[in-house]
Tab-separated table of C-alpha atoms in Angstrom:
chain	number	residue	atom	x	y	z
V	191	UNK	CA	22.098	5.586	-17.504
V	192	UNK	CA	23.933	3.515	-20.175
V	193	UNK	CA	20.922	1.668	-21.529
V	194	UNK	CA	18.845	5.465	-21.395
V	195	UNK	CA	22.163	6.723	-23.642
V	196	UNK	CA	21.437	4.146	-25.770
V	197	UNK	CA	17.715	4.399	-26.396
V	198	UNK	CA	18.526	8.533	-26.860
V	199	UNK	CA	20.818	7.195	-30.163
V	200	UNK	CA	18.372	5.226	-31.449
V	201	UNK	CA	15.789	7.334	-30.996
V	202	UNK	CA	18.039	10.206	-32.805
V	203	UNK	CA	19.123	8.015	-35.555
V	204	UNK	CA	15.565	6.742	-36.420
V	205	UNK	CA	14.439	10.429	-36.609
V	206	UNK	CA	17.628	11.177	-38.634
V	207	UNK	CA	16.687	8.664	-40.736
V	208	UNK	CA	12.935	9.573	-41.046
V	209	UNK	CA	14.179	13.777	-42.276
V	210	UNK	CA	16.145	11.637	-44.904
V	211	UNK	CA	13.118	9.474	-46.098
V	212	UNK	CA	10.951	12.955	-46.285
V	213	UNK	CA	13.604	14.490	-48.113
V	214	UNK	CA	14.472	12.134	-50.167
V	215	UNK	CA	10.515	11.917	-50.818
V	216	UNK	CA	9.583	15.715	-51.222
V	217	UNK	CA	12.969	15.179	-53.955
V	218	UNK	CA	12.231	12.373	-56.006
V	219	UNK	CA	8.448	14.667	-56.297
V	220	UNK	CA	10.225	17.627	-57.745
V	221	UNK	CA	12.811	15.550	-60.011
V	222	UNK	CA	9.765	13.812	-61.349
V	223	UNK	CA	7.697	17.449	-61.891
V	224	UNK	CA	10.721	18.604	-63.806
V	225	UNK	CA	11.283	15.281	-65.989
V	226	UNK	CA	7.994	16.327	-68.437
V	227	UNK	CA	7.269	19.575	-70.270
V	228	UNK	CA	4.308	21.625	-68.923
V	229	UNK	CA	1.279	21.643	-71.517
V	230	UNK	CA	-0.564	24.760	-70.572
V	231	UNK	CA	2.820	26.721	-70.074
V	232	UNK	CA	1.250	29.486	-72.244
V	233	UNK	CA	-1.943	29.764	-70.137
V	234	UNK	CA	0.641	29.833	-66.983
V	235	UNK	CA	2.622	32.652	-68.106
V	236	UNK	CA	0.547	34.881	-70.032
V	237	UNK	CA	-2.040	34.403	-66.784
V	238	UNK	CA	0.690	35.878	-64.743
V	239	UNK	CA	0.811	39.307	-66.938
V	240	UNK	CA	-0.607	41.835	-65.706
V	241	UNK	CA	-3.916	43.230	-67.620
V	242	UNK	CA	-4.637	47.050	-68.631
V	243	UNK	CA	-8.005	47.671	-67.397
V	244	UNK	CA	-8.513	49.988	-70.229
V	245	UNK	CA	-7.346	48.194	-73.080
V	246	UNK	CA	-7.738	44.233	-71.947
V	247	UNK	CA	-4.411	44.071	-72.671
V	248	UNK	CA	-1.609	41.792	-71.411
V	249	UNK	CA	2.230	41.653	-71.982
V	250	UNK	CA	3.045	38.718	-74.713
V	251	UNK	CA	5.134	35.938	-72.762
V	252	UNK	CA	7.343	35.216	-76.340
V	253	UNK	CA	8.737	37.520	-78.482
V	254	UNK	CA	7.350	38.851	-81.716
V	255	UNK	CA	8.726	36.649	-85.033
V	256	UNK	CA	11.841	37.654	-85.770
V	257	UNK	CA	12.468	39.657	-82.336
V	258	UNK	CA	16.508	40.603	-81.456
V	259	UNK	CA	16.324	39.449	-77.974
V	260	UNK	CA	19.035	39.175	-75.915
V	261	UNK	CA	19.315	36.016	-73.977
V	262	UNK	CA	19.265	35.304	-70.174
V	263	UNK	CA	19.152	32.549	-67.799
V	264	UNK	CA	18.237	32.094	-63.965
V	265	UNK	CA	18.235	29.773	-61.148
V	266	UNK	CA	15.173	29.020	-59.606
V	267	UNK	CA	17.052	27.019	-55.920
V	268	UNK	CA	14.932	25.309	-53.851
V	269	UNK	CA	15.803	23.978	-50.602
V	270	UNK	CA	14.529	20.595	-49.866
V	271	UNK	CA	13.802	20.152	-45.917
V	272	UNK	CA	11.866	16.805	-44.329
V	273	UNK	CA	8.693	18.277	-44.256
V	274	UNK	CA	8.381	20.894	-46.794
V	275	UNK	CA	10.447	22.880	-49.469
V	276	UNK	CA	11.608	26.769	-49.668
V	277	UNK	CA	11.935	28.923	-52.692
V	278	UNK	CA	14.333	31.210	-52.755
V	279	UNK	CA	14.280	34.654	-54.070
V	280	UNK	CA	16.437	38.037	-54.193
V	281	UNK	CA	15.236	41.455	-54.102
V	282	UNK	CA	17.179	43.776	-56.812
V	283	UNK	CA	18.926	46.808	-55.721
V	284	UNK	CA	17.356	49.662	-56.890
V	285	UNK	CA	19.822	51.422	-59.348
V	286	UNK	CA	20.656	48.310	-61.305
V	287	UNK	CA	19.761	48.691	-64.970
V	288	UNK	CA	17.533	45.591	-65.606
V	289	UNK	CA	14.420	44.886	-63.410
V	290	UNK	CA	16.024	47.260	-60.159
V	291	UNK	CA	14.158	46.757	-56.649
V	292	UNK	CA	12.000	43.544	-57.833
V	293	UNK	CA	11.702	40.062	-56.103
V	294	UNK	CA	13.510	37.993	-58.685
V	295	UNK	CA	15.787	34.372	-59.328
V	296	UNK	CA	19.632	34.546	-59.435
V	297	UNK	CA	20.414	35.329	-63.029
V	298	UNK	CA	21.544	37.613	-65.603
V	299	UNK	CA	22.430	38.140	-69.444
V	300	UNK	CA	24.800	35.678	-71.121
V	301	UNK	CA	28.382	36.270	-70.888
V	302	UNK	CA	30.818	35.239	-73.695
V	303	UNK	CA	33.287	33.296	-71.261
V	304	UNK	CA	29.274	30.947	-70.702
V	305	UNK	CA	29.293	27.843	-72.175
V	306	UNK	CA	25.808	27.273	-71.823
V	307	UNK	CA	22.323	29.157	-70.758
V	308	UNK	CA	22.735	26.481	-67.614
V	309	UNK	CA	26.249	27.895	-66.517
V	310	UNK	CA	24.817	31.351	-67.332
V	311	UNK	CA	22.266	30.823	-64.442
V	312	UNK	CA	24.764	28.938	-62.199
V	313	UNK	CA	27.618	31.747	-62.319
V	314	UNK	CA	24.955	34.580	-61.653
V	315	UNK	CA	23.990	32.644	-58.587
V	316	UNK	CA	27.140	32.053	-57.277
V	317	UNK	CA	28.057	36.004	-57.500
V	318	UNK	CA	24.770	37.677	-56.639
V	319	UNK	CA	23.708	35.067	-53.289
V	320	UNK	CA	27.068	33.251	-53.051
V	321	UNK	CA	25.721	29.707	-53.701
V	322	UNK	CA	28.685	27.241	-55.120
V	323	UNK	CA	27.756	25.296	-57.937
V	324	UNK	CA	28.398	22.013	-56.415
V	325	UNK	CA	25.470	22.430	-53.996
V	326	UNK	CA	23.254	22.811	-57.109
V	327	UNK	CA	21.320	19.353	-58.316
V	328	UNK	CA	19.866	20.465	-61.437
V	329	UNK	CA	16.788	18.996	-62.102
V	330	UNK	CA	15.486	20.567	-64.445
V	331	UNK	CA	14.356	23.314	-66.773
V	332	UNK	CA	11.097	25.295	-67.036
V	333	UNK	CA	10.268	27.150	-70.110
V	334	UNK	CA	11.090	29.751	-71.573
V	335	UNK	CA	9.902	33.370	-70.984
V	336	UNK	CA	10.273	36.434	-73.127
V	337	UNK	CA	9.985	39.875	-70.702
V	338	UNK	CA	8.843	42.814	-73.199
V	339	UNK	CA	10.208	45.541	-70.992
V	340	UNK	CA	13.997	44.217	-70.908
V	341	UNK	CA	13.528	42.016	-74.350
V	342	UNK	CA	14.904	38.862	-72.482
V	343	UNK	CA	14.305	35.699	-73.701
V	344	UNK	CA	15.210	33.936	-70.120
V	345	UNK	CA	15.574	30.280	-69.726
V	346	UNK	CA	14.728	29.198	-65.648
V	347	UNK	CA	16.728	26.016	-64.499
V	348	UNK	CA	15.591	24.687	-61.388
V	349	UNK	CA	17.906	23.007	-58.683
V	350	UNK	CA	17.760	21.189	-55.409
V	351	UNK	CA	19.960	22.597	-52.455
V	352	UNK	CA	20.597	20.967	-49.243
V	353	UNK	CA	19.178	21.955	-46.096
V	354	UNK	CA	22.847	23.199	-45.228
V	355	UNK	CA	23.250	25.553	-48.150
V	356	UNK	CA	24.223	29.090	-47.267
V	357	UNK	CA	23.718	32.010	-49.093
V	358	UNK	CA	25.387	35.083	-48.682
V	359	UNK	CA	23.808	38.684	-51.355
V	360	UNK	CA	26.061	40.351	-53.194
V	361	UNK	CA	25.826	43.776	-51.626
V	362	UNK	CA	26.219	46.006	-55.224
V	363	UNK	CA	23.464	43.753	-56.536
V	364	UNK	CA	20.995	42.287	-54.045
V	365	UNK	CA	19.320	43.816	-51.367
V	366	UNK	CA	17.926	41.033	-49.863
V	367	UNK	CA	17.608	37.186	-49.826
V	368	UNK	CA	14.339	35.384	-48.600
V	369	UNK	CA	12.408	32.107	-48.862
V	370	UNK	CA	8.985	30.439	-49.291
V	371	UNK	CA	8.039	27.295	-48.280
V	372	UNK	CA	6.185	25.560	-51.412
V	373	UNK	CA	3.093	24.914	-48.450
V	374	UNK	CA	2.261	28.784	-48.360
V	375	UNK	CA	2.888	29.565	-51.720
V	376	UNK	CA	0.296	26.644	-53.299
V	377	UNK	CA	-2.244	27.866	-50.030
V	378	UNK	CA	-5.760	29.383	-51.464
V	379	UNK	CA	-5.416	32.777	-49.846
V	380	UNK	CA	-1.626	33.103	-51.043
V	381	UNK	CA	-2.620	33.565	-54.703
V	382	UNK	CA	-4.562	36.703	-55.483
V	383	UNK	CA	-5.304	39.331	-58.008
V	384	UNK	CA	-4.592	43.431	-57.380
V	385	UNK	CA	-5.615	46.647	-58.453
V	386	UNK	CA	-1.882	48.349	-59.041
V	387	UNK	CA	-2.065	52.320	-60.782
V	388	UNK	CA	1.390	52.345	-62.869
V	389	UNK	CA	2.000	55.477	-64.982
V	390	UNK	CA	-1.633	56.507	-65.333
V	391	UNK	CA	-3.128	53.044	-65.949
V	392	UNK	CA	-4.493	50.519	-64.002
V	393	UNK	CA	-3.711	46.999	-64.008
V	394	UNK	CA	-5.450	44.342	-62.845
V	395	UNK	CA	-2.117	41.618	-61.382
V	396	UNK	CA	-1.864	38.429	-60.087
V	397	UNK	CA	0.452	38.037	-57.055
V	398	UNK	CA	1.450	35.681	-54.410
V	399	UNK	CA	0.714	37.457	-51.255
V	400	UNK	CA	2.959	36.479	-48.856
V	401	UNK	CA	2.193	37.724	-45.287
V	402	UNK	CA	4.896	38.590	-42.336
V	403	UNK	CA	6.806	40.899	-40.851
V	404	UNK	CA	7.744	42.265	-44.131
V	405	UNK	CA	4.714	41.564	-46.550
V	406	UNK	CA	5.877	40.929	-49.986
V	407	UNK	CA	3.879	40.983	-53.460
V	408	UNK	CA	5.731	38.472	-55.987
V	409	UNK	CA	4.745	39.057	-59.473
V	410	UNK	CA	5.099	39.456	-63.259
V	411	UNK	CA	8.071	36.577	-64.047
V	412	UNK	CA	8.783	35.785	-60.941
V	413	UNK	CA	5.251	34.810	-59.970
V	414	UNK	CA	4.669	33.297	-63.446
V	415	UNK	CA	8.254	30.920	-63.067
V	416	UNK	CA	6.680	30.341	-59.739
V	417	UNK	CA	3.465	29.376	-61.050
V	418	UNK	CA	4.980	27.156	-63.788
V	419	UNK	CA	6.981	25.227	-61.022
V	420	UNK	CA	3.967	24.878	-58.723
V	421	UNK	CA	1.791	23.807	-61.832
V	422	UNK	CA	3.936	20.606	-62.488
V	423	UNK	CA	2.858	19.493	-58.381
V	424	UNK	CA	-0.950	19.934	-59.483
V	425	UNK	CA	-1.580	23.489	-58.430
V	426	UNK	CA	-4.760	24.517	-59.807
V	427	UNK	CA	-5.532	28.561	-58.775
V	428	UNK	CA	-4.497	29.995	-61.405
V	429	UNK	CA	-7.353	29.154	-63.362
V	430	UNK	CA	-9.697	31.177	-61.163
């Protein structure tokens, strides 16, 4: 029984140790995506707006020269497990003022008391899902996005959060709190494009189509953050 005990440990440690070589792994991959600057980040997030059938047109992803935009910032967490890693997202309540029942990142407007864009996106994340800054590894920053209907200018930091991390919404400003594994969201069938009727036009938008007991479109920033991300690991689809 003694010498079984034993073998048990080792065989526990040895699998311990194997989750922290895949994590450390499936890491050191997203530190390195977010170490260089995306070259077709234009083509990424204008692809992402959605097109009026009518007029071939699509929202501009930066502002028009000499725009008054306010500034935002959000955090785009992603929790690093052995095998794969999960996005995380929030759905809006619906009466906020700014962007109300969509799937979005943690984030908000600049506050005066912010030092920085950066602890703009980390504050907003620790009051709307309840996730302390010192879980956060920063690893980067994707590019900027300008968001016509709100006139954001919104700068997405990405960060690395443990396995452990719990989240808990804000109930006056979240509704929800879900996550993606990065495996579905860069599958083929995930990424499609939609016929959606909004005000008397129709739009032709691409989504991530993620399937479940609760099927969920992600789209407009969201999707083209998401895209952006998923870009710098050599996904390819939205070119089609």
């Amino acid at each position: 029984a003694c010498w079984y005990a034993m073998i048990s440990m080792m065989n526990e440690r040895q699998e311990y140790r194997g989750e922290d070589r895949g994590r450390k792994e499936l890491a050191d991959r997203l530190r390195e995506a977010l170490s260089r600057p995306l070259d077709e980040w234009r083509e990424v997030y204008e692809g992402f707006s959605p097109v009026d059938l009518e007029s071939g047109e699509r929202r501009p992803r930066v502002p028009p020269p000499g725009a008054d935009t306010r500034r935002a910032a959000v955090l785009v967490p992603i929790i690093v497990e052995s095998e794969d890693a999960r996005i995380v997202y929030t759905v809006r309540k619906d009466d906020l003022a700014d962007h109300a029942g969509q799937i979005s990142f943690p984030g908000g407007s600049i506050e005066a008391r912010d030092t920085s864009l950066l602890e703009t996106a980390l504050r907003e994340a620790e009051e709307e899902i309840d996730l302390r800054p010192e879980l956060v590894e920063v690893v980067g920053e994707l590019e900027e996005m300008y968001i016509p209907p709100s006139n954001f200018r919104v700068s997405p930091f990405v960060g690395l959060l443990p396995p452990e991390a719990e989240m808990v919404l804000a109930p006056d400003e979240v509704e929800e709190i879900f996550t993606v594994p990065l495996k579905t969201l860069t599958a083929n069938e995930t990424f499609r494009k939609v016929l959606w009727r909004r005000e008397g036009r129709d739009y032709k938008v691409p989504v991530f189509a993620i399937e479940g007991p609760v099927p969920r479109n992600i789209w407009g920033a969201t999707a083209a953050m998401t895209a952006a991300l998923l870009a710098r690991l050599g996904w390819r689809e939205y070119r089609r």
